[in-house]
Structures are given as structure tokens and as C-alpha cells.
Coordinates of C-alpha atoms and ligand atoms in Angstrom, one line a residue:
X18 CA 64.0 53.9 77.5
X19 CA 66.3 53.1 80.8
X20 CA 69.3 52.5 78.2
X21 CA 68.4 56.2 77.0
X22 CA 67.6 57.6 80.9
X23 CA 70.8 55.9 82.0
X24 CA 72.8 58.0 79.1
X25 CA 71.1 61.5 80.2
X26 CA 72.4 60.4 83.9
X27 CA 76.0 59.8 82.9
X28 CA 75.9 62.6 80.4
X29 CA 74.8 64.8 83.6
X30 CA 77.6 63.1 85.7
X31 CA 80.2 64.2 83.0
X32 CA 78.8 67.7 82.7
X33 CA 79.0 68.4 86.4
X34 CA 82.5 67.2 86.7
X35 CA 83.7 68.7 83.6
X36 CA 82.1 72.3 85.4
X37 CA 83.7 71.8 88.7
X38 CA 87.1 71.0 87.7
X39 CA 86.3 74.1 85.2
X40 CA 85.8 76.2 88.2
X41 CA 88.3 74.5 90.9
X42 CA 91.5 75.1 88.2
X43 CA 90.1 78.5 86.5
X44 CA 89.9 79.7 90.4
X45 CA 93.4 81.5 90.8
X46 CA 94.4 84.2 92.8
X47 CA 94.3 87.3 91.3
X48 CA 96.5 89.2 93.5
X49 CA 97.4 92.8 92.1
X50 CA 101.2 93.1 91.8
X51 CA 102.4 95.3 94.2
X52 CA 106.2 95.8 95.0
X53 CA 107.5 95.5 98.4
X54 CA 108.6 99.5 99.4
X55 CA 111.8 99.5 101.5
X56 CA 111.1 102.1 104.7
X57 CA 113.9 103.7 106.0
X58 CA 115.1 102.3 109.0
X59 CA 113.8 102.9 112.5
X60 CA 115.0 102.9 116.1
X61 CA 114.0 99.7 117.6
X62 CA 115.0 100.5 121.1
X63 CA 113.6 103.4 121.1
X64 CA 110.2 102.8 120.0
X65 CA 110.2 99.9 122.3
X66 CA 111.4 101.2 125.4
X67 CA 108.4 103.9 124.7
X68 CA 105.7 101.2 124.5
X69 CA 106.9 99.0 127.5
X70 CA 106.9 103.0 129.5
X71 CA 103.2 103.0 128.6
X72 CA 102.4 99.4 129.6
X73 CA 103.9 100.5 133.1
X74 CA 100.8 103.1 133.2
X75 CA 97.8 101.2 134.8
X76 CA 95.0 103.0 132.7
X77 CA 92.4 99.8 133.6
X78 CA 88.3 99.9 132.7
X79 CA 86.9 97.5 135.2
X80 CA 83.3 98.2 135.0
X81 CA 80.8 101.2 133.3
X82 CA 79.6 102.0 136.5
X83 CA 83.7 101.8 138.4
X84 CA 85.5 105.1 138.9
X85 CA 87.6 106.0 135.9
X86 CA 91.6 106.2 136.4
X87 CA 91.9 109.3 136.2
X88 CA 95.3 109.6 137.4
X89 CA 97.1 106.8 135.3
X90 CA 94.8 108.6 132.1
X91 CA 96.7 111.7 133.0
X92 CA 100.2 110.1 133.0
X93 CA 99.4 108.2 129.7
X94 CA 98.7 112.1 128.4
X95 CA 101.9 113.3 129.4
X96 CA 103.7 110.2 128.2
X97 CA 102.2 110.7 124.7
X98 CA 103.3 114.4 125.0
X99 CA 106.4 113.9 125.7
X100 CA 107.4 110.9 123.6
X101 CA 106.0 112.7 120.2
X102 CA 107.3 116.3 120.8
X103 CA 106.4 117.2 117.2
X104 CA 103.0 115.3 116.9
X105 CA 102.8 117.9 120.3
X106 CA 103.5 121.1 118.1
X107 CA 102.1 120.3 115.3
X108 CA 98.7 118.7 115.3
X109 CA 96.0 119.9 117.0
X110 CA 95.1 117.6 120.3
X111 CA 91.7 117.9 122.1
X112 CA 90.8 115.9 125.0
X113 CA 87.5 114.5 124.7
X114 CA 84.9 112.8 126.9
X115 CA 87.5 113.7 129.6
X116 CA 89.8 111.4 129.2
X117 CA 90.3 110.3 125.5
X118 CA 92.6 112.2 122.8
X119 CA 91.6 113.3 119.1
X120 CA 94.4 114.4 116.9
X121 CA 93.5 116.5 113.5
X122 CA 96.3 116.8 110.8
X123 CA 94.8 119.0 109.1
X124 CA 95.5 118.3 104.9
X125 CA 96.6 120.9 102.1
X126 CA 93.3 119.6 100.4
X127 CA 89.9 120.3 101.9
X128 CA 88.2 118.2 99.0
X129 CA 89.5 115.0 99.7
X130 CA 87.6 113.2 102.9
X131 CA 89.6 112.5 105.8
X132 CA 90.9 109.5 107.1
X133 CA 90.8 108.5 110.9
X134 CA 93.1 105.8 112.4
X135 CA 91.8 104.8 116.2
X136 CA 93.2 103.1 119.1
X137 CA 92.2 102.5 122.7
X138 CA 94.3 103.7 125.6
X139 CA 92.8 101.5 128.5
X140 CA 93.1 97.7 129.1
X141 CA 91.4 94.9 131.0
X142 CA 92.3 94.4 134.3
X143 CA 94.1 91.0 135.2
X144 CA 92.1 88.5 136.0
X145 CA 92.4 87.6 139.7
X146 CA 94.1 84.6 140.5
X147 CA 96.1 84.3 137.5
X148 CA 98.9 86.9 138.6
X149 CA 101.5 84.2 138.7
X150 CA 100.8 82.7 135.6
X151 CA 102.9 85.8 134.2
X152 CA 106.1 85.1 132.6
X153 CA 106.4 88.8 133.4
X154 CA 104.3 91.0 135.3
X155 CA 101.6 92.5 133.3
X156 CA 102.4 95.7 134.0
X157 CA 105.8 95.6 134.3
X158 CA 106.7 96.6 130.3
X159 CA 109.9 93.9 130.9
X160 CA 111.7 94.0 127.7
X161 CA 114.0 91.1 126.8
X162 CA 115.0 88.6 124.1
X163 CA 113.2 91.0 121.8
X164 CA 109.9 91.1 123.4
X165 CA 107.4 93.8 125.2
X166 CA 105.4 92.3 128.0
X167 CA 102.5 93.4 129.5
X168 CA 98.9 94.8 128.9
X169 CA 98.5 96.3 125.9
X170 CA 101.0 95.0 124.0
X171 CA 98.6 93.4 121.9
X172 CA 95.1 95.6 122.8
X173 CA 95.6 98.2 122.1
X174 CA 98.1 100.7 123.2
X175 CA 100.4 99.5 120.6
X176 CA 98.3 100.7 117.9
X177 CA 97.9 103.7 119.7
X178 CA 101.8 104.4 120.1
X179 CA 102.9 102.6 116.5
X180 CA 100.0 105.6 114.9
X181 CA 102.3 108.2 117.2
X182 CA 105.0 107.0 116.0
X183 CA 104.5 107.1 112.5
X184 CA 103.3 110.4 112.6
X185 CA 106.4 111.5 114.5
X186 CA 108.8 110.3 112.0
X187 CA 106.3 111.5 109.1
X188 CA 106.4 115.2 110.7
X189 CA 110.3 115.2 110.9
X190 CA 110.4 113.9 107.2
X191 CA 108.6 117.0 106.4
X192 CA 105.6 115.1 105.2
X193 CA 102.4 117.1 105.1
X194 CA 98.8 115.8 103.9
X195 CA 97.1 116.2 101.3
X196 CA 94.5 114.6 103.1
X197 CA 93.4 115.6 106.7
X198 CA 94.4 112.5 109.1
X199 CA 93.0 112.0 112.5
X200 CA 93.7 110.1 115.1
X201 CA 91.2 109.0 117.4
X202 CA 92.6 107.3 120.9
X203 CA 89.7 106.3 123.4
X204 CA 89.9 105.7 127.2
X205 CA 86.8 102.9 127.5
X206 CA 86.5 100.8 124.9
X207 CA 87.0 98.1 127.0
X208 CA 83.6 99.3 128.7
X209 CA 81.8 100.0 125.5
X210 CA 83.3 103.3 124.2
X211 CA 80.3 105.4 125.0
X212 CA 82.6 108.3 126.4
X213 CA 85.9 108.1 124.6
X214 CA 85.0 107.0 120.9
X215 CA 80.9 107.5 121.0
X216 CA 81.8 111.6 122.0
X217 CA 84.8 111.7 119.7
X218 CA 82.7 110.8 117.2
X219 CA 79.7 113.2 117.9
X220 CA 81.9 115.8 118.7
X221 CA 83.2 115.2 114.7
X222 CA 79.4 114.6 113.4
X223 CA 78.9 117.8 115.1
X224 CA 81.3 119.6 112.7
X225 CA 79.9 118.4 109.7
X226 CA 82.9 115.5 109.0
X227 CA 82.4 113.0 106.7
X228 CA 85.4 110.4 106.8
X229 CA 86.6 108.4 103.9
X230 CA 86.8 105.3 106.6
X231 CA 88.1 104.8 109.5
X232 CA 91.0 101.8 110.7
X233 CA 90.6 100.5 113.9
X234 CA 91.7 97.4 115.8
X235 CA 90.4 94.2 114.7
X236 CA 91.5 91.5 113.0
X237 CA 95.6 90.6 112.8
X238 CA 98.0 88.7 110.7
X239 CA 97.4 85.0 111.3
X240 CA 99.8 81.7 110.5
X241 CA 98.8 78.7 110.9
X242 CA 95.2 79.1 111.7
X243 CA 93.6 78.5 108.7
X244 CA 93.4 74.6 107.3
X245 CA 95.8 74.1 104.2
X246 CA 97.2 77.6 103.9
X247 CA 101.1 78.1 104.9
X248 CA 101.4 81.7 104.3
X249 CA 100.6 84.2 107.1
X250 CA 96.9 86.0 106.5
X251 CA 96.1 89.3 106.8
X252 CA 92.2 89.8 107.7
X253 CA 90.7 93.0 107.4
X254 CA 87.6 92.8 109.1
X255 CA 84.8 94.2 106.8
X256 CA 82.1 94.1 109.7
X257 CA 81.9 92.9 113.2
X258 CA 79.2 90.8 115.0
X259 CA 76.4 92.2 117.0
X260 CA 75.9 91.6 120.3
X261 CA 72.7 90.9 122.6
X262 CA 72.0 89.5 126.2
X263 CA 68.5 88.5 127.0
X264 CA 67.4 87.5 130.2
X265 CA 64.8 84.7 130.5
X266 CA 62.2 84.8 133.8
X267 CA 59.7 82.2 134.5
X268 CA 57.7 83.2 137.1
X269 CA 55.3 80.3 139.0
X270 CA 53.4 80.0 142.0
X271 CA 55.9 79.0 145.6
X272 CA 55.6 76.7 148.6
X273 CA 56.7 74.3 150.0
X274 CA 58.6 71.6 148.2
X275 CA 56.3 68.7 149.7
X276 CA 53.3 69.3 147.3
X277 CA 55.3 70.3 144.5
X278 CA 53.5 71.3 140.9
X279 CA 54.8 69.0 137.7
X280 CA 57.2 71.8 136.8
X281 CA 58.8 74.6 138.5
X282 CA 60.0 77.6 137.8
X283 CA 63.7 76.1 137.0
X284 CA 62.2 73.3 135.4
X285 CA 60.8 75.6 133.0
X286 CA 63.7 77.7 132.8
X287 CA 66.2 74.3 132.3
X288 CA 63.2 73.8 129.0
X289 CA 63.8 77.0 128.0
X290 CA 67.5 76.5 127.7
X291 CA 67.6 73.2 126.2
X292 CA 65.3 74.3 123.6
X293 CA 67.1 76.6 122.7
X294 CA 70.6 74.6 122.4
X295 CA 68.8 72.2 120.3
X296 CA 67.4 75.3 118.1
X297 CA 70.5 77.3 116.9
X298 CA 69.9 80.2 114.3
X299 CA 70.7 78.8 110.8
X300 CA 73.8 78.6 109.1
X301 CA 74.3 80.6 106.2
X302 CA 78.0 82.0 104.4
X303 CA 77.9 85.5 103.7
X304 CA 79.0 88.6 103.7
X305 CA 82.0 89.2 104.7
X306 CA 82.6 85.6 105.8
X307 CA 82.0 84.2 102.3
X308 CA 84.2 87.1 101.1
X309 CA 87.3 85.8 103.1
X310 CA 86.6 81.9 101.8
X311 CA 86.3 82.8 98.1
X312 CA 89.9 85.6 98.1
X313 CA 91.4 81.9 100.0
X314 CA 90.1 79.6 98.2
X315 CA 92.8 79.6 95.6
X316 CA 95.7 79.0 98.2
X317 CA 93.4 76.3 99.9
X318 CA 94.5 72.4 99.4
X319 CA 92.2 70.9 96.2
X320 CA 89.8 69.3 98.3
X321 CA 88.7 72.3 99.9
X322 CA 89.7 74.6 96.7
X323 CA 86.8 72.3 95.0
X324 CA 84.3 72.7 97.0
X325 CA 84.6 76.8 97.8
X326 CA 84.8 77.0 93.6
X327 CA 81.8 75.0 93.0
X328 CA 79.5 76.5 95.9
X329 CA 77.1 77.0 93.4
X330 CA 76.7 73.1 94.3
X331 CA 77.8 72.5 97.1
X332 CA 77.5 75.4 99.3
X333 CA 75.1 72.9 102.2
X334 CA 77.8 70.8 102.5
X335 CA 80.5 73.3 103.1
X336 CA 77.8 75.6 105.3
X337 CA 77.1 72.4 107.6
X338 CA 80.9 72.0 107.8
X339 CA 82.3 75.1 108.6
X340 CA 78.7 75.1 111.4
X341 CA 79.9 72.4 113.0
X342 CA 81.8 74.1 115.9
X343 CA 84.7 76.6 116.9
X344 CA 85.6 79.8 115.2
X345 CA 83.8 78.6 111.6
X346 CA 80.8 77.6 113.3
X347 CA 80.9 81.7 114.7
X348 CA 81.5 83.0 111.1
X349 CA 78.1 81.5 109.4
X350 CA 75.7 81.6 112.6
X351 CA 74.7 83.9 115.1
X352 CA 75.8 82.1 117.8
X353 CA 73.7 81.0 121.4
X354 CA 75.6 81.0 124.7
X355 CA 73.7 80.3 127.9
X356 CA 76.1 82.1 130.8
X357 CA 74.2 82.4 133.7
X358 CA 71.6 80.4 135.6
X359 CA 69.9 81.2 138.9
X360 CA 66.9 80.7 140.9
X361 CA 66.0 78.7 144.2
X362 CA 67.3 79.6 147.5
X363 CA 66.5 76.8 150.0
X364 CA 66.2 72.7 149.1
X365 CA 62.7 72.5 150.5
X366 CA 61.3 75.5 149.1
X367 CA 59.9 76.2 145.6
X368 CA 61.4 79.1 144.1
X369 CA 59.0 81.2 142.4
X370 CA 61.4 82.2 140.1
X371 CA 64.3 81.6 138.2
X372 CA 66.3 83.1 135.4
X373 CA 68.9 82.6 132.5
X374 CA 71.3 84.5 131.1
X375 CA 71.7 84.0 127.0
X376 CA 74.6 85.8 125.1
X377 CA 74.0 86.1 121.6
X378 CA 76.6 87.4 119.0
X379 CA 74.7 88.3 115.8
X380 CA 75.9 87.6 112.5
X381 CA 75.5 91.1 109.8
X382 CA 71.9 91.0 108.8
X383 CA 70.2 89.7 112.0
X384 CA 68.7 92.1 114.3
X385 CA 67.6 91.9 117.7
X386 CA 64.1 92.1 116.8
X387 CA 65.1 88.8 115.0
X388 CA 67.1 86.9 117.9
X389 CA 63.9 88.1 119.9
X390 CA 61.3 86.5 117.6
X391 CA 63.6 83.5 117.5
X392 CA 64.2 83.1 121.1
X393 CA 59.9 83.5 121.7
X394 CA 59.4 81.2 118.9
X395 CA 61.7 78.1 120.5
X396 CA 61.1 78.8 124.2
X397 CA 56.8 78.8 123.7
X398 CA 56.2 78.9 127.2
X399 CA 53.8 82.0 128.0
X400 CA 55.0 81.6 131.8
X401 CA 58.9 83.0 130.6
X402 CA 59.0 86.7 130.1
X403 CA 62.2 87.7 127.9
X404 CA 64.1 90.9 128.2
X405 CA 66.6 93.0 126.9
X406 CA 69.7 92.8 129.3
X407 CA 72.1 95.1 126.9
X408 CA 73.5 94.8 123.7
X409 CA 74.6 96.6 119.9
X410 CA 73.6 95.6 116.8
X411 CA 75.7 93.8 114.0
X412 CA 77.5 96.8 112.2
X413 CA 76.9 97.1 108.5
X414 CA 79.8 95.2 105.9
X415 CA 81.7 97.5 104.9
X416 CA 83.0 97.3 100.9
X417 CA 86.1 95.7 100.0
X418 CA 85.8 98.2 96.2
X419 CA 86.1 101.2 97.9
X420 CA 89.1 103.4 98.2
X421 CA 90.4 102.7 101.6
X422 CA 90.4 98.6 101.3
X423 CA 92.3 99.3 98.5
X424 CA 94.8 101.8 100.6
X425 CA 95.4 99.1 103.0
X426 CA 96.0 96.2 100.8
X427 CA 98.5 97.7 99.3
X428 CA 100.2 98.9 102.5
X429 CA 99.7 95.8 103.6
X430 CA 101.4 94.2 100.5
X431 CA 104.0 96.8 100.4
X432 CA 104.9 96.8 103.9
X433 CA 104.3 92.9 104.9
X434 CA 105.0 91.6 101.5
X435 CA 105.1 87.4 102.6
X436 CA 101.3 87.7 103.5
X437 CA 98.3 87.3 101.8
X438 CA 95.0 89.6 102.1
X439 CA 91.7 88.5 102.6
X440 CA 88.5 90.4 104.2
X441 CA 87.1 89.0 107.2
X442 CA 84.8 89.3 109.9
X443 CA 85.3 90.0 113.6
X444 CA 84.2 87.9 116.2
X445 CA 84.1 90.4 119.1
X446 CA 83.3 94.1 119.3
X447 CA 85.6 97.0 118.7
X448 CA 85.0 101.0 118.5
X449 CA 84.3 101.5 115.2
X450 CA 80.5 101.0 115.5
X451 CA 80.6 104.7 117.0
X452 CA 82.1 106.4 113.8
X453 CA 79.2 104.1 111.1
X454 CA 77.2 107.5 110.8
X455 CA 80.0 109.5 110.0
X456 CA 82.1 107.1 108.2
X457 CA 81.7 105.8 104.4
X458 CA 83.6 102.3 105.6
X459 CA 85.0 100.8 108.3
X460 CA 88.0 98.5 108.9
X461 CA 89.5 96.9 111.6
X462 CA 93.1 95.8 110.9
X463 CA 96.4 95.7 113.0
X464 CA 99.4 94.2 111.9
X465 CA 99.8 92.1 114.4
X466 CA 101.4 88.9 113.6
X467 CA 99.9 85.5 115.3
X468 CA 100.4 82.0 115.6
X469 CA 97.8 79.3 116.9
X470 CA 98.6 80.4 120.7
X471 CA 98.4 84.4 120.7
X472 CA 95.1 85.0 120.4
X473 CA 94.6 83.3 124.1
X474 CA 96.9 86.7 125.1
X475 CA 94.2 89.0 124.5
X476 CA 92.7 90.1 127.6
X477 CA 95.0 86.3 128.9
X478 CA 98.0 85.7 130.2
X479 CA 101.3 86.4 129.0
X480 CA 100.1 89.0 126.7
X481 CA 103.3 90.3 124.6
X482 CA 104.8 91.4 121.2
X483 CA 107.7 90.7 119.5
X484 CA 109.6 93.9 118.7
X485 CA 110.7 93.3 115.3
X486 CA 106.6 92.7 114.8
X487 CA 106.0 96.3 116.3
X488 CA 108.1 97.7 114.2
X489 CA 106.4 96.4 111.4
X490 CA 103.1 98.0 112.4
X491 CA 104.7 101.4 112.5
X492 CA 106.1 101.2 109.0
X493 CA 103.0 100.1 108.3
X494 CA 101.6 102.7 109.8
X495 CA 104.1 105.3 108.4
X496 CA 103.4 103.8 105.0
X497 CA 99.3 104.1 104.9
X498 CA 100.0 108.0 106.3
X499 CA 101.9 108.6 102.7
X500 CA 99.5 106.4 101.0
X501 CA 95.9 107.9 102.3
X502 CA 97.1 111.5 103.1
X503 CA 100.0 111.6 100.3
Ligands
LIG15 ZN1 90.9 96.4 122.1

């Protein structure tokens, strides 16, 4: 009997082995072969000198409720103008939501849905303090040894300028659409979007558009970032995370600290928060996260190759891995951040309240009706009152089948042809959630290329581009104009 148990066990063993080796060396890229397209060349200088002119234009959000800049808005306007004389004539502009710009190029075929690339004209300010940390002035647009410094240079004026100036050099090639093209540039992303991209887009809804999808900023080209993989990645974010702060009151009786109750109001508020910490939301690997391990998993070292081919096993242990902290730990969990604590206002008083600020980013899927009945569920304390501070919900996944993830992985491979593709998810927020009605998909891509340290440039210090990289995201640019409107 154990002789013949024994045998079923090793037989098992075998089995299971034999599968995932199966599935480990059967798990090979299948990358579509796409050839490399030579661009004709373009004026580095030129297109440089006209970013670094814009960086010099302080077009700041600070706050939703702060004063627009109207002024620097207005120069940015005449800038663009100016520097795309053609784009000028030949599309039609509108200014929308006062300061933000929509461009239709209108296509030779009304059947065929349009396409809209975006951008965002304004940037964050600098953070005080950290002036001096500046190789160059942040707003200084210093060119040299090949590099533009300054805000924006990386969000997100230069996709704003590389989409001009494609469509500059696409209008004196005589190219004309097929496809209408627009280009969406708003002034306050950086604030939310509410009156740059959230009118543009009701202003198109109004008219009946339906786009094909929309590109936006996003994700980049990244080296060196993920474990094993040498070759630079390109991440088109399918979705990007939701966002919710709730604010946490208890409320208790005051007095005077010398006959103090068991708990007080901060006491129950410090429970509240620990709680919390020590509940997270689950881990889970899906959609588009699990997307961007299994395109990888093929160019991954064996060990890892191994398990991402055989999650039909193993998928706890490589869920409770990637959850254990950083950036993988944000791609399987919607993720709790305690920011702000207050409450007492003397040492021998009791305060009779106290609150904490919680900043949840939600993964696709979860809703704030489900970070609420999480957050109630952990806390238990009928003496905390939990409200909605502000917040967006998760945007949908968008489909890596359709027509215009296609479009861009090819650009991608024709333009950038050392990279690989994957679909990914963004961590932060963008503009795009203001076109889901009216769009069939959304992506968030820029051809940025970056190493371990650039992503600390974004909204940091030292935030620049290499110039030969910028002029990659124009012919990039250029390219995906002749591929979606051609
Ligand atoms: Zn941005």
C-alpha cells in the first residue's frame, strides 16, 4: 500500500516537473517581426532650441483653487504659433477651457474614427528649498553637452512640442490623413485636468466624436529597472490607478488631562492607523500588471521565467513576492499611505478630536465603495467617522487586441527598434481618464528613455532630456501620424 502511495507521489513529482519545464521552455517571445523604418533626418538644433524656449515660459499649476498663469499661458500660445507656422494655417486650433489648445486635422475619410494624441502644457512648481540643487535652473531651458534642462523636459511639454513637431514636418511633406488626428494640449493637469482636458473632452462628446483611442503621457522606455532583463522596455500603460483620500475623525469627550479616559481621541485615531498598516488590501496579479509579466517573462532569467510560466502553480508565491514592497508591491495591491496626522493643541488638555489623513491608490477593479467598506471593516471603532476627502476612480484596462495598441507597437518597433514592448500599468494619474466616455481605448506612452535615476526627475530635481532621445519621440511621433492617419 505505502510502496504503491509512495509511486503515485513520485509519479506526481515527475508529472509536475515534466509540465513546468514544458511550460518554462515552450514560453518564447512571440514578437511580430517588424522592420526598423529609416525617418528622414531632422534638425536637432532646431527642435531643441524650440523646447528649451518653452521651458523658459513659467506656465506653473500650484493649486485648484491658485490663480491660473494667465500670462505665461498666453506666451506658450504664441510660442506654439509661431514655431509651427503650418500646423498655424493648416489645422484648425480652438482654445478651450480658457487656456488649453485642441487641434483637429481633419482626415479625407470620415468613416474611420479619429485618433487624439494629448499633452499637458503646465508643470509643477519647484519645490522650495531645493532651488540650488539644480545643475541648471529649472527654468532656464540651458542646452549643453546634448541636453534640455528644465521643467518640462520630461512632463510634459515635450510631448506637447515633439506632437507639433511632427505634424509640422508631416504638413510640409504634404502628408494629409486619412484619418482625422487631434491633438489635445491641457493647461491643468497637474491640478486634475477638470478645465483643460475634462472641457476639451465634453466640448468633443458634445459633437458626437467617438475616438479610436487616445495616447497620452504615461509610461516611458525603461533600462535597467526590471530584474534580469538587459534590453530597454517600452510600457504602454493599459490603465492607471485610482485614487482616494479619506479622512478619519474620532470624536471623544475633552478636559483636562488630569482625569484622563483610557483612550483618547488620538489614541483611537493612532488604532485606527495601525490597524490599518497591519490590514493592507490583498495582493492579486491582474490585469494589466499580469499582462506586462507574462509579454516579459520570456526575456526574464530561468528562475523567474519558471515561475511566471507555471503561474498556474505557483502564482501565491510570485503574488507574495512581487507584494512584498516598492513599485511591485504597487502593481498587485491597492496600496495604503497614512500622510497626515493631527489633533491636540495644548499638553494638558484632552483633545476632543483628532484626525488622519489616508491616501489610497486603487488597483483596476476596486472601487471606493470598496476601499470604504475595507477601511470600516479594519478600523471597527463606531467613535471614528470616515469621509471622502477627494479622489477618481481606477480607469478601465484598456485592450492590448485592439487597433491602436497595435499602431503603437509597431511604431514603437519601427522607430525604437532595440526595445522590447510590454503593456503596463501606471502608478500615478494622467489626463486620459477625461476622454474614457468618448474613447474606445486609452494609452499612455511617451518615448522617453530612462535609467534607474530619471524617474526621481519628474516633478524632482534636475529634470532633463537628452536631445538625441527627443528626437526619437518626434520620429516617433511623425511615424504613428503616417501609421494611424495614413
Ligand atoms: Zn504630466
Amino acid at each position: 500500500m505505502f510502496k504503491k502511495i509512495g509511486l503515485i507521489i513520485v509519479v506526481v513529482i515527475v508529472v509536475l516537473i515534466g509540465v513546468m519545464a514544458f511550460k518554462t521552455f515552450t514560453n518564447t517571445a512571440d514578437t511580430p517581426s517588424v522592420d526598423a523604418v529609416e525617418m528622414p533626418a531632422i534638425d536637432a538644433e532646431a527642435v531643441a532650441s524650440r523646447l528649451a524656449e518653452a521651458v523658459r515660459i513659467q506656465t506653473i499649476s500650484t493649486g485648484v483653487n491658485d490663480p491660473t498663469a494667465s500670462r505665461e499661458f498666453d506666451r506658450l500660445h504664441l510660442l506654439i504659433s509661431s514655431s509651427f507656422p503650418l500646423v498655424h494655417e493648416t489645422l484648425k486650433r480652438e482654445v478651450v477651457g480658457g487656456h488649453s489648445l485642441l487641434y483637429s486635422w481633419e482626415g479625407s475619410d470620415s468613416s474611420l474614427p479619429p485618433v487624439l494624441l494629448m499633452g499637458h502644457m503646465d508643470v509643477v512648481p519647484v519645490e522650495p528649498g531645493t532651488e540650488d540643487d539644480w545643475q541648471e535652473d529649472a527654468f532656464s531651458g540651458a542646452i549643453k553637452d546634448g541636453v534640455i534642462w528644465g521643467r518640462g523636459t520630461l512632463d510634459d511639454k515635450l510631448s506637447v512640442f515633439a506632437i507639433l513637431e511632427a505634424a509640422e514636418l508631416q504638413l510640409a511633406a504634404g502628408f494629409k490623413p486619412k484619418r482625422t488626428l487631434y491633438f489635445a494640449f491641457g493647461h491643468d493637469e497637474e491640478i486634475g485636468g477638470e478645465n483643460g482636458a475634462g472641457k476639451i473632452a465634453a466640448l468633443l462628446e458634445e459633437r458626437g466624436v467617438k475616438l479610436a483611442f487616445t495616447l497620452d503621457e504615461g509610461m516611458v522606455v525603461v533600462q535597467g529597472i526590471m530584474p534580469g532583463v538587459e534590453e530597454p522596455i517600452a510600457f504602454i500603460a493599459l490603465a492607471e490607478k485610482g485614487y482616494l483620500t479619506l479622512t478619519l475623525t474620532a470624536t471623544t469627550e475633552g478636559g483636562h488631562s488630569s482625569i484622563p479616559p483610557k483612550t483618547t481621541a488620538i489614541g483611537k485615531i493612532a488604532r485606527a492607523v495601525s490597524r490599518l498598516e497591519e490590514n493592507r488590501f490583498p495582493a492579486a496579479l491582474i490585469s494589466p500588471a499580469s499582462d506586462m509579466f507574462d509579454t516579459l517573462a520570456p526575456h526574464m532569467p530561468l528562475g523567474l521565467k519558471a515561475i511566471i510560466s507555471n503561474r498556474w502553480l505557483l502564482d501565491p508565491l510570485l503574488v507574495s513576492e512581487l507584494g512584498k514592497g516598492g513599485a511591485t508591491n504597487a502593481m498587485v495591491r491597492t496600496t495604503t499611505a497614512v500622510t497626515i496626522a493631527e489633533g491636540g493643541t495644548k499638553d494638558n488638555v484632552l483633545p476632543s478630536t483628532a484626525t488622519a489623513t489616508i491616501n489610497f491608490r486603487l488597483l483596476p477593479g476596486t472601487s471606493f465603495e470598496d476601499v470604504i467598506d475595507h477601511v470600516t471593516k479594519v478600523v471597527d471603532d463606531p467613535d471614528i467617522e470616515i469621509s471622502v476627502k477627494q479622489g477618481n476612480e481606477p480607469s478601465r484596462v484598456s485592450s492590448t487586441a485592439g487597433e491602436g495598441y497595435q499602431l503603437i507597437e509597431k511604431t514603437i518597433r519601427e522607430t525604437l527598434p532595440d526595445v522590447l514592448v510590454s503593456p503596463g500599468l501606471m502608478l500615478a494619474g494622467s489626463d486620459s481618464k477625461h476622454y474614457e466616455t468618448i474613447a474606445e481605448n486609452s494609452y499612455r506612452f511617451i518615448p522617453m528613455r530612462f535609467g534607474p535615476d530619471d524617474l526621481a526627475r519628474v516633478h524632482g530635481t534636475n529634470e532633463r532630456i537628452y536631445i538625441d532621445n527627443y528626437v526619437e519621440i518626434i520620429q516617433f511621433y511623425r511615424r504613428l501620424m503616417e501609421n494611424t492617419g495614413g
